């Protein structure tokens, strides 16, 4: 919303903002290289509105060789190098300014890369990189996949899930549904919920063998079931 009273009410009622965190850690930060994405706008807005001063950015995925992508990430922590946009794009992105023939507006071309050693020197106080070869005794990651079948009852419910959701939305007057996105989330959530008992059984096997287990979850309901167990 652009309405100040709506924004203020949202902030006051936000559990995230009310928590008064003094530190935020953002993982997979390479996904925030596009400042026009909704993901970026939401996170940037939260940082600004909540007044968080301590921000750590993490990623196991190398950034691309386009310094412009790095600019938006550095801007989240208000690194001094981002204070002057024109200086940054001219110095490190081979920035060129052109005039749009249709609108008459001047725009920057920022797809290039230049003076990368200088940029590396400037941000070295805020940037720590470690390669796997830099870390001794790294444990090899081995992935084992287990497959489970839905029961007959679960399969029927799975097949009917989208139709039931669509009908409920139509009754609310909502007709503009993104089926691919919504259905994918609904079905993933259903599957994760249906598999909790298998996760519990598998976890118990490891615990009985004296092992430690870390369970990664995507949805609140599976977390609640695991916590209850």
Coordinates of N, CA and C in Angstrom, one line a residue:
X1 N 0.8 -1.2 0.0 CA 0.0 0.0 0.0 C 0.9 1.3 0.0
X2 N 0.3 2.3 -0.6 CA 1.0 3.6 -0.6 C 0.4 4.5 0.5
X3 N -0.6 4.0 1.2 CA -1.3 4.9 2.2 C -0.5 4.7 3.5
X4 N -0.1 5.9 4.1 CA 0.7 5.9 5.3 C 0.1 5.2 6.5
X5 N -1.3 5.5 6.6 CA -2.0 4.9 7.8 C -2.1 3.4 7.7
X6 N -2.2 2.9 6.4 CA -2.3 1.4 6.2 C -0.9 0.8 6.5
X7 N 0.2 1.5 6.1 CA 1.5 1.0 6.3 C 1.8 1.0 7.8
X8 N 1.5 2.1 8.5 CA 1.8 2.2 9.9 C 1.1 1.1 10.7
X9 N -0.2 0.9 10.3 CA -1.0 -0.2 11.1 C -0.3 -1.5 10.8
X10 N 0.1 -1.8 9.6 CA 0.7 -3.1 9.3 C 2.0 -3.3 10.1
X11 N 2.8 -2.2 10.3 CA 4.0 -2.3 11.0 C 3.7 -2.6 12.5
X12 N 2.7 -1.8 13.0 CA 2.4 -2.0 14.4 C 1.8 -3.4 14.8
X13 N 1.2 -4.0 13.8 CA 0.6 -5.3 14.0 C 1.5 -6.5 13.6
X14 N 2.7 -6.1 13.0 CA 3.6 -7.2 12.5 C 4.3 -7.8 13.6
X15 N 4.2 -9.2 13.7 CA 5.0 -9.9 14.8 C 6.5 -9.7 14.6
X16 N 6.9 -9.6 13.3 CA 8.3 -9.5 13.0 C 8.8 -8.2 13.5
X17 N 8.1 -7.1 13.3 CA 8.5 -5.8 13.7 C 8.4 -5.6 15.2
X18 N 7.4 -6.2 15.8 CA 7.2 -6.1 17.3 C 8.2 -6.8 18.1
X19 N 8.9 -7.8 17.4 CA 9.8 -8.6 18.1 C 11.1 -7.9 18.5
X20 N 11.3 -6.7 17.9 CA 12.5 -5.9 18.2 C 13.8 -6.6 18.1
X21 N 14.0 -7.3 17.0 CA 15.2 -8.0 16.8 C 16.4 -7.0 16.6
X22 N 17.6 -7.4 17.1 CA 18.7 -6.5 16.9 C 19.7 -7.1 15.9
X23 N 19.3 -8.2 15.4 CA 20.2 -8.9 14.4 C 19.3 -9.7 13.4
X24 N 19.6 -9.6 12.1 CA 19.0 -10.4 11.1 C 20.0 -11.1 10.3
X25 N 19.9 -12.4 10.0 CA 20.8 -13.1 9.2 C 20.0 -13.6 7.9
X26 N 20.4 -13.2 6.8 CA 19.7 -13.5 5.5 C 20.6 -14.5 4.7
X27 N 20.0 -15.7 4.6 CA 20.7 -16.8 3.9 C 20.3 -16.7 2.4
X28 N 21.1 -17.4 1.6 CA 20.8 -17.5 0.1 C 20.7 -16.1 -0.5
X29 N 21.5 -15.2 0.0 CA 21.4 -13.8 -0.4 C 21.6 -13.5 -1.9
X30 N 22.2 -14.5 -2.6 CA 22.4 -14.3 -4.1 C 21.0 -14.2 -4.8
X31 N 20.0 -14.6 -4.1 CA 18.6 -14.5 -4.7 C 18.1 -13.0 -4.6
X32 N 18.9 -12.2 -3.9 CA 18.4 -10.8 -3.8 C 19.2 -9.8 -4.7
X33 N 19.8 -10.4 -5.7 CA 20.5 -9.5 -6.6 C 19.7 -8.6 -7.5
X34 N 18.4 -8.9 -7.6 CA 17.4 -8.1 -8.4 C 16.6 -7.3 -7.4
X35 N 16.8 -6.0 -7.4 CA 16.1 -5.1 -6.5 C 14.7 -4.8 -6.9
X36 N 14.3 -5.3 -8.0 CA 12.9 -5.1 -8.5 C 12.0 -6.3 -8.1
X37 N 12.6 -7.4 -7.6 CA 11.8 -8.5 -7.2 C 11.1 -8.3 -6.0
X38 N 9.9 -8.9 -5.8 CA 9.1 -8.8 -4.6 C 9.9 -9.2 -3.4
X39 N 10.7 -10.3 -3.5 CA 11.5 -10.8 -2.4 C 12.4 -9.7 -1.9
X40 N 13.1 -9.1 -2.8 CA 14.0 -8.0 -2.4 C 13.3 -6.9 -1.7
X41 N 12.2 -6.4 -2.3 CA 11.5 -5.3 -1.8 C 10.9 -5.6 -0.4
X42 N 10.4 -6.8 -0.2 CA 9.9 -7.1 1.2 C 11.0 -7.1 2.2
X43 N 12.1 -7.7 1.9 CA 13.2 -7.8 2.9 C 13.8 -6.4 3.1
X44 N 14.0 -5.7 2.1 CA 14.6 -4.3 2.2 C 13.6 -3.5 3.1
X45 N 12.3 -3.6 2.8 CA 11.3 -2.8 3.6 C 11.3 -3.2 5.1
X46 N 11.5 -4.5 5.3 CA 11.5 -5.0 6.7 C 12.7 -4.4 7.5
X47 N 13.9 -4.5 6.8 CA 15.1 -3.9 7.4 C 14.9 -2.5 7.8
X48 N 14.4 -1.7 6.8 CA 14.3 -0.3 7.0 C 13.2 0.0 8.1
X49 N 12.0 -0.6 8.0 CA 10.9 -0.3 8.9 C 11.2 -0.8 10.3
X50 N 11.9 -1.9 10.5 CA 12.2 -2.4 11.8 C 13.4 -1.8 12.4
X51 N 14.2 -1.0 11.6 CA 15.4 -0.3 12.2 C 16.5 -1.2 12.6
X52 N 16.6 -2.4 12.1 CA 17.6 -3.4 12.5 C 19.0 -2.9 12.0
X53 N 20.0 -2.8 12.9 CA 21.3 -2.3 12.6 C 22.3 -3.4 12.2
X54 N 22.1 -4.6 12.7 CA 23.1 -5.6 12.5 C 22.6 -6.6 11.5
X55 N 23.2 -6.7 10.4 CA 22.7 -7.6 9.3 C 23.9 -8.4 8.8
X56 N 23.7 -9.7 8.7 CA 24.6 -10.6 8.2 C 24.0 -11.3 6.9
X57 N 24.8 -11.3 5.8 CA 24.3 -11.9 4.6 C 25.1 -13.1 4.3
X58 N 24.5 -14.2 3.9 CA 25.2 -15.4 3.7 C 24.8 -16.1 2.3
X59 N 25.7 -16.8 1.7 CA 25.3 -17.6 0.5 C 26.4 -18.6 0.3
X60 N 26.0 -19.8 -0.2 CA 26.9 -20.8 -0.6 C 27.0 -20.8 -2.1
X61 N 26.4 -19.9 -2.7 CA 26.4 -19.8 -4.2 C 27.2 -18.6 -4.6
X62 N 28.2 -18.7 -5.5 CA 29.0 -17.6 -5.9 C 28.1 -16.5 -6.6
X63 N 28.4 -15.3 -6.4 CA 27.7 -14.2 -7.1 C 28.2 -14.2 -8.5
X64 N 27.3 -13.7 -9.4 CA 27.7 -13.6 -10.8 C 28.8 -12.5 -11.0
X65 N 29.4 -12.5 -12.1 CA 30.5 -11.5 -12.4 C 29.9 -10.1 -12.8
X66 N 28.7 -9.9 -12.5 CA 28.1 -8.6 -12.8 C 28.1 -7.8 -11.5
X67 N 28.9 -6.8 -11.3 CA 29.0 -6.0 -10.1 C 27.7 -5.3 -9.8
X68 N 26.8 -5.1 -10.8 CA 25.5 -4.5 -10.5 C 24.7 -5.4 -9.5
X69 N 24.8 -6.7 -9.7 CA 24.1 -7.6 -8.8 C 24.6 -7.5 -7.4
X70 N 25.9 -7.3 -7.2 CA 26.5 -7.2 -5.9 C 26.1 -5.8 -5.3
X71 N 25.8 -4.8 -6.1 CA 25.4 -3.5 -5.6 C 24.2 -3.6 -4.7
X72 N 23.2 -4.3 -5.2 CA 21.9 -4.4 -4.5 C 22.1 -5.2 -3.2
X73 N 22.9 -6.2 -3.2 CA 23.2 -6.9 -2.0 C 23.9 -6.0 -1.0
X74 N 24.9 -5.3 -1.4 CA 25.7 -4.4 -0.5 C 24.8 -3.3 0.0
X75 N 23.8 -2.9 -0.8 CA 22.9 -1.8 -0.4 C 22.1 -2.2 0.8
X76 N 21.8 -3.5 1.0 CA 21.0 -4.0 2.1 C 21.7 -3.7 3.5
X77 N 23.1 -3.7 3.4 CA 23.8 -3.4 4.6 C 24.4 -2.0 4.6
X78 N 23.9 -1.2 3.6 CA 24.3 0.2 3.5 C 25.8 0.4 3.5
X79 N 26.5 -0.5 2.7 CA 27.9 -0.3 2.6 C 28.2 1.0 1.9
X80 N 29.2 1.7 2.4 CA 29.5 3.1 1.8 C 29.7 3.1 0.3
X81 N 30.1 2.0 -0.3 CA 30.4 2.0 -1.7 C 29.1 2.2 -2.5
X82 N 27.9 1.9 -1.9 CA 26.6 2.1 -2.6 C 26.0 3.4 -2.4
X83 N 26.7 4.3 -1.7 CA 26.1 5.6 -1.4 C 26.0 6.5 -2.6
X84 N 26.8 6.3 -3.6 CA 26.8 7.1 -4.8 C 26.6 6.1 -6.0
X85 N 25.4 6.0 -6.5 CA 25.0 5.1 -7.5 C 25.8 5.3 -8.8
X86 N 25.8 6.6 -9.2 CA 26.5 6.9 -10.5 C 28.0 6.5 -10.4
X87 N 28.6 6.8 -9.3 CA 30.0 6.5 -9.1 C 30.2 5.0 -9.2
X88 N 29.3 4.2 -8.6 CA 29.5 2.7 -8.6 C 29.3 2.2 -10.0
X89 N 28.3 2.6 -10.8 CA 28.1 2.0 -12.1 C 29.2 2.5 -13.1
X90 N 29.6 3.7 -12.9 CA 30.7 4.2 -13.8 C 32.0 3.4 -13.5
X91 N 32.3 3.2 -12.2 CA 33.6 2.7 -11.8 C 33.7 1.2 -12.0
X92 N 32.6 0.4 -11.7 CA 32.6 -1.0 -11.6 C 31.7 -1.8 -12.6
X93 N 30.8 -1.0 -13.3 CA 29.9 -1.7 -14.2 C 30.0 -1.2 -15.7
X94 N 31.1 -0.5 -15.9 CA 31.3 0.1 -17.3 C 30.1 0.8 -17.7
X95 N 29.5 1.6 -16.7 CA 28.2 2.2 -16.9 C 28.2 3.3 -18.0
X96 N 27.2 3.2 -18.8 CA 27.0 4.2 -19.9 C 25.5 4.7 -19.8
X97 N 25.3 6.0 -19.9 CA 24.0 6.5 -19.9 C 23.5 6.8 -21.3
X98 N 22.3 6.3 -21.5 CA 21.7 6.5 -22.9 C 20.3 7.1 -22.7
X99 N 19.7 7.6 -23.7 CA 18.4 8.2 -23.7 C 17.4 7.2 -24.4
X100 N 16.4 6.9 -23.7 CA 15.3 6.0 -24.2 C 14.6 6.7 -25.3
X101 N 14.6 6.1 -26.5 CA 14.0 6.8 -27.7 C 12.5 7.0 -27.5
X102 N 11.8 6.1 -26.8 CA 10.4 6.1 -26.7 C 9.9 7.1 -25.5
X103 N 10.6 7.1 -24.4 CA 10.2 7.9 -23.3 C 11.0 9.2 -23.1
X104 N 12.2 9.2 -23.7 CA 13.1 10.4 -23.6 C 13.8 10.4 -22.3
X105 N 13.6 9.4 -21.4 CA 14.3 9.3 -20.1 C 15.7 8.8 -20.3
X106 N 16.6 9.2 -19.4 CA 18.0 8.7 -19.4 C 18.1 7.5 -18.5
X107 N 18.7 6.5 -19.1 CA 18.8 5.2 -18.3 C 20.3 4.8 -18.3
X108 N 20.7 4.0 -17.3 CA 22.1 3.5 -17.2 C 22.1 2.1 -17.8
X109 N 23.1 1.8 -18.5 CA 23.5 0.4 -18.9 C 24.5 -0.1 -17.9
X110 N 24.2 -1.1 -17.2 CA 25.0 -1.5 -16.1 C 25.4 -3.0 -16.2
X111 N 25.4 -3.6 -17.4 CA 25.7 -5.0 -17.5 C 27.2 -5.4 -17.6
X112 N 28.0 -4.3 -17.6 CA 29.5 -4.6 -17.7 C 30.2 -4.8 -16.4
X113 N 31.5 -5.0 -16.5 CA 32.3 -5.2 -15.2 C 33.6 -4.5 -15.5
X114 N 34.1 -3.8 -14.5 CA 35.4 -3.1 -14.6 C 36.0 -2.8 -13.2
X115 N 37.3 -2.7 -13.1 CA 38.0 -2.4 -11.9 C 37.6 -3.3 -10.7
X116 N 37.5 -4.6 -11.0 CA 37.1 -5.6 -10.0 C 38.0 -5.7 -8.9
X117 N 39.3 -5.5 -9.1 CA 40.3 -5.6 -8.0 C 40.1 -4.5 -7.1
X118 N 39.8 -3.3 -7.6 CA 39.5 -2.1 -6.7 C 38.2 -2.4 -5.9
X119 N 37.2 -2.9 -6.5 CA 36.0 -3.2 -5.8 C 36.2 -4.2 -4.7
X120 N 37.0 -5.2 -5.0 CA 37.3 -6.2 -4.0 C 38.0 -5.6 -2.8
X121 N 38.9 -4.7 -3.1 CA 39.7 -4.0 -2.0 C 38.7 -3.1 -1.2
X122 N 37.8 -2.5 -1.8 CA 36.9 -1.6 -1.1 C 35.9 -2.4 -0.1
X123 N 35.5 -3.5 -0.5 CA 34.5 -4.3 0.3 C 35.1 -5.3 1.2
X124 N 36.5 -5.4 1.2 CA 37.1 -6.5 1.9 C 36.8 -6.4 3.4
X125 N 36.5 -5.2 3.9 CA 36.2 -5.1 5.4 C 34.8 -5.7 5.7
X126 N 34.0 -6.0 4.7 CA 32.6 -6.5 4.9 C 32.4 -7.9 4.3
X127 N 33.4 -8.4 3.7 CA 33.3 -9.6 2.9 C 34.2 -10.7 3.3
X128 N 33.7 -11.9 3.5 CA 34.5 -13.1 3.9 C 34.1 -14.2 3.0
X129 N 35.1 -14.7 2.3 CA 34.9 -15.9 1.4 C 35.7 -17.0 1.8
X130 N 35.1 -18.2 1.8 CA 35.9 -19.4 2.1 C 35.5 -20.5 1.1
X131 N 36.5 -21.1 0.4 CA 36.4 -22.2 -0.5 C 36.4 -23.5 0.3
X132 N 35.9 -24.5 -0.3 CA 35.9 -25.8 0.4 C 37.4 -26.3 0.6
X133 N 38.3 -25.9 -0.3 CA 39.7 -26.3 -0.2 C 40.3 -25.5 1.0
X134 N 39.7 -24.4 1.4 CA 40.3 -23.7 2.6 C 39.9 -24.3 3.9
X135 N 39.0 -25.2 3.9 CA 38.5 -25.8 5.2 C 38.9 -27.3 5.3
X136 N 39.8 -27.6 6.2 CA 40.4 -28.9 6.3 C 39.3 -29.9 6.9
X137 N 39.4 -31.1 6.6 CA 38.6 -32.2 7.1 C 37.1 -32.0 6.8
X138 N 36.8 -31.4 5.7 CA 35.4 -31.3 5.3 C 34.7 -32.7 5.1
X139 N 33.6 -32.9 5.7 CA 32.9 -34.2 5.6 C 32.2 -34.2 4.3
X140 N 32.3 -35.4 3.6 CA 31.6 -35.5 2.3 C 30.1 -35.6 2.6
X141 N 29.3 -34.9 1.7 CA 27.9 -35.0 1.8 C 27.4 -36.2 0.9
X142 N 26.7 -37.1 1.6 CA 26.1 -38.2 0.8 C 24.6 -38.2 1.0
X143 N 23.9 -38.2 -0.1 CA 22.4 -38.1 -0.1 C 21.8 -39.5 -0.4
X144 N 20.9 -39.9 0.5 CA 20.1 -41.1 0.3 C 18.6 -40.6 0.2
X145 N 18.0 -41.1 -0.8 CA 16.5 -40.7 -1.0 C 15.7 -41.9 -0.6
X146 N 14.6 -41.7 0.1 CA 13.6 -42.7 0.4 C 12.3 -42.3 -0.2
X147 N 11.6 -43.3 -0.8 CA 10.3 -43.0 -1.4 C 9.2 -43.7 -0.7
X148 N 8.1 -43.0 -0.5 CA 6.9 -43.5 0.2 C 5.7 -43.3 -0.7
X149 N 4.7 -44.2 -0.6 CA 3.5 -44.1 -1.4 C 2.4 -43.5 -0.5
X150 N 1.5 -42.7 -1.1 CA 0.3 -42.2 -0.4 C -0.6 -43.4 -0.2
X151 N -1.4 -43.4 0.9 CA -2.5 -44.4 1.0 C -3.6 -44.1 0.0
X152 N -4.5 -45.0 -0.2 CA -5.6 -44.8 -1.2 C -6.4 -43.5 -0.8
X153 N -6.6 -43.4 0.5 CA -7.4 -42.2 1.0 C -6.6 -40.9 0.7
X154 N -5.3 -40.9 1.0 CA -4.5 -39.7 0.7 C -4.5 -39.4 -0.7
X155 N -4.4 -40.4 -1.6 CA -4.3 -40.2 -3.0 C -5.6 -39.5 -3.5
X156 N -6.8 -39.9 -3.0 CA -8.0 -39.3 -3.4 C -8.1 -37.8 -3.0
X157 N -7.6 -37.6 -1.7 CA -7.6 -36.2 -1.2 C -6.6 -35.4 -2.0
X158 N -5.5 -35.9 -2.4 CA -4.5 -35.2 -3.2 C -5.1 -34.8 -4.5
X159 N -5.8 -35.7 -5.2 CA -6.4 -35.5 -6.5 C -7.5 -34.4 -6.4
X160 N -8.2 -34.3 -5.3 CA -9.3 -33.4 -5.1 C -8.9 -32.0 -4.6
X161 N -7.6 -31.9 -4.2 CA -7.2 -30.7 -3.5 C -7.4 -29.4 -4.2
X162 N -6.9 -29.4 -5.5 CA -7.0 -28.2 -6.3 C -8.5 -27.8 -6.5
X163 N -9.3 -28.8 -6.9 CA -10.7 -28.5 -7.1 C -11.4 -27.9 -5.9
X164 N -11.1 -28.5 -4.8 CA -11.7 -27.9 -3.5 C -11.2 -26.5 -3.2
X165 N -9.9 -26.3 -3.5 CA -9.4 -24.9 -3.2 C -10.0 -23.9 -4.2
X166 N -10.1 -24.3 -5.5 CA -10.6 -23.4 -6.5 C -12.1 -23.1 -6.2
X167 N -12.9 -24.1 -5.8 CA -14.3 -23.8 -5.4 C -14.4 -22.8 -4.3
X168 N -13.5 -23.0 -3.2 CA -13.6 -22.1 -2.1 C -13.3 -20.7 -2.4
X169 N -12.3 -20.5 -3.4 CA -11.9 -19.2 -3.8 C -13.0 -18.5 -4.7
X170 N -13.7 -19.3 -5.5 CA -14.8 -18.8 -6.3 C -15.9 -18.3 -5.4
X171 N -16.2 -19.1 -4.3 CA -17.2 -18.7 -3.4 C -16.9 -17.3 -2.7
X172 N -15.6 -17.0 -2.6 CA -15.2 -15.8 -2.1 C -15.1 -14.7 -3.1
X173 N -15.4 -15.0 -4.4 CA -15.4 -14.0 -5.4 C -14.0 -13.9 -6.1
X174 N -13.1 -14.8 -5.8 CA -11.7 -14.7 -6.4 C -11.6 -15.6 -7.6
X175 N -11.4 -15.0 -8.8 CA -11.4 -15.8 -10.0 C -10.0 -15.8 -10.6
X176 N -9.1 -14.8 -10.3 CA -7.8 -14.7 -10.9 C -6.8 -15.5 -10.1
X177 N -6.8 -16.8 -10.3 CA -5.9 -17.7 -9.6 C -4.8 -18.2 -10.4
X178 N -3.6 -18.1 -9.9 CA -2.4 -18.7 -10.6 C -2.3 -20.2 -10.2
X179 N -2.8 -21.0 -11.1 CA -2.9 -22.4 -10.8 C -1.6 -23.1 -10.5
X180 N -0.6 -22.8 -11.4 CA 0.7 -23.5 -11.3 C 1.3 -23.2 -10.0
X181 N 1.3 -21.9 -9.6 CA 2.0 -21.5 -8.3 C 1.2 -22.0 -7.1
X182 N -0.1 -21.7 -7.1 CA -0.9 -22.1 -6.0 C -1.0 -23.6 -5.8
X183 N -1.2 -24.3 -6.9 CA -1.3 -25.8 -6.8 C 0.0 -26.4 -6.3
X184 N 1.1 -25.9 -6.8 CA 2.4 -26.4 -6.4 C 2.5 -26.3 -4.9
X185 N 2.2 -25.1 -4.3 CA 2.3 -24.9 -2.9 C 1.3 -25.8 -2.1
X186 N 0.1 -25.9 -2.6 CA -0.9 -26.7 -1.9 C -0.5 -28.2 -1.9
X187 N 0.0 -28.7 -3.0 CA 0.4 -30.1 -3.1 C 1.6 -30.4 -2.3
X188 N 2.6 -29.5 -2.3 CA 3.8 -29.6 -1.5 C 3.4 -29.7 0.0
X189 N 2.5 -28.8 0.3 CA 2.1 -28.7 1.8 C 1.4 -30.0 2.2
X190 N 0.6 -30.5 1.3 CA -0.1 -31.8 1.5 C 0.8 -32.9 1.7
X191 N 1.8 -33.0 0.8 CA 2.7 -34.1 0.8 C 3.6 -34.1 2.1
X192 N 4.1 -32.8 2.4 CA 4.9 -32.7 3.6 C 4.1 -33.1 4.8
X193 N 2.8 -32.8 4.9 CA 2.0 -33.2 6.0 C 1.8 -34.7 6.1
X194 N 1.6 -35.3 4.9 CA 1.3 -36.7 4.8 C 2.6 -37.5 5.2
X195 N 3.8 -37.0 5.0 CA 5.0 -37.7 5.2 C 5.5 -37.6 6.7
X196 N 4.9 -36.8 7.5 CA 5.4 -36.6 8.9 C 5.6 -37.9 9.6
X197 N 4.7 -38.8 9.5 CA 4.8 -40.1 10.2 C 6.0 -40.8 9.8
X198 N 6.3 -40.8 8.5 CA 7.5 -41.5 8.0 C 8.8 -40.8 8.5
X199 N 8.7 -39.4 8.6 CA 9.9 -38.7 9.1 C 10.1 -39.1 10.5
X200 N 9.1 -39.2 11.3 CA 9.2 -39.6 12.7 C 9.8 -41.0 12.9
X201 N 9.3 -41.9 12.1 CA 9.8 -43.3 12.1 C 11.3 -43.3 11.8
X202 N 11.7 -42.6 10.7 CA 13.1 -42.6 10.3 C 13.9 -41.9 11.4
X203 N 13.5 -40.9 12.0 CA 14.2 -40.2 13.0 C 14.4 -41.1 14.2
X204 N 13.4 -41.8 14.6 CA 13.5 -42.7 15.7 C 14.6 -43.7 15.5
X205 N 14.7 -44.2 14.3 CA 15.7 -45.2 13.9 C 17.1 -44.7 14.2
X206 N 17.3 -43.4 13.8 CA 18.7 -42.8 14.0 C 18.9 -42.6 15.5
X207 N 17.9 -42.1 16.2 CA 18.1 -41.8 17.6 C 18.4 -43.0 18.4
X208 N 17.7 -44.1 18.1 CA 17.9 -45.4 18.8 C 19.3 -45.9 18.5
X209 N 19.9 -45.5 17.4 CA 21.3 -45.9 17.1 C 22.3 -44.9 17.7
X210 N 21.8 -43.9 18.5 CA 22.7 -43.0 19.1 C 23.1 -41.8 18.2
X211 N 22.4 -41.6 17.1 CA 22.8 -40.5 16.2 C 22.0 -39.3 16.5
X212 N 22.6 -38.1 16.0 CA 21.9 -36.9 16.1 C 21.2 -36.6 14.8
X213 N 20.0 -35.9 14.8 CA 19.2 -35.7 13.6 C 18.8 -34.2 13.5
X214 N 19.0 -33.7 12.4 CA 18.5 -32.3 12.1 C 17.4 -32.5 11.0
X215 N 16.2 -32.0 11.3 CA 15.1 -32.1 10.3 C 14.8 -30.7 9.7
X216 N 14.8 -30.6 8.4 CA 14.5 -29.4 7.7 C 13.0 -29.4 7.3
X217 N 12.3 -28.4 7.6 CA 10.9 -28.3 7.3 C 10.6 -27.1 6.5
X218 N 9.4 -27.2 5.8 CA 9.0 -26.0 4.9 C 7.7 -25.4 5.4
X219 N 6.9 -26.1 6.2 CA 5.6 -25.6 6.6 C 5.4 -25.8 8.1
X220 N 4.5 -24.8 8.6 CA 4.3 -24.8 10.0 C 3.6 -26.0 10.6
X221 N 2.7 -26.6 9.8 CA 2.0 -27.8 10.3 C 2.9 -29.0 10.6
X222 N 3.8 -29.2 9.7 CA 4.7 -30.3 10.0 C 5.6 -30.1 11.2
X223 N 6.0 -28.8 11.4 CA 6.8 -28.4 12.6 C 6.0 -28.7 13.8
X224 N 4.7 -28.3 13.8 CA 3.8 -28.5 14.9 C 3.6 -29.9 15.3
X225 N 3.5 -30.8 14.3 CA 3.3 -32.2 14.5 C 4.6 -32.8 15.1
X226 N 5.7 -32.4 14.5 CA 7.0 -33.0 15.1 C 7.3 -32.5 16.5
X227 N 6.9 -31.2 16.7 CA 7.1 -30.7 18.1 C 6.2 -31.4 19.1
X228 N 5.0 -31.7 18.7 CA 4.1 -32.4 19.6 C 4.6 -33.8 19.9
X229 N 5.1 -34.5 18.8 CA 5.6 -35.8 19.1 C 6.8 -35.8 20.0

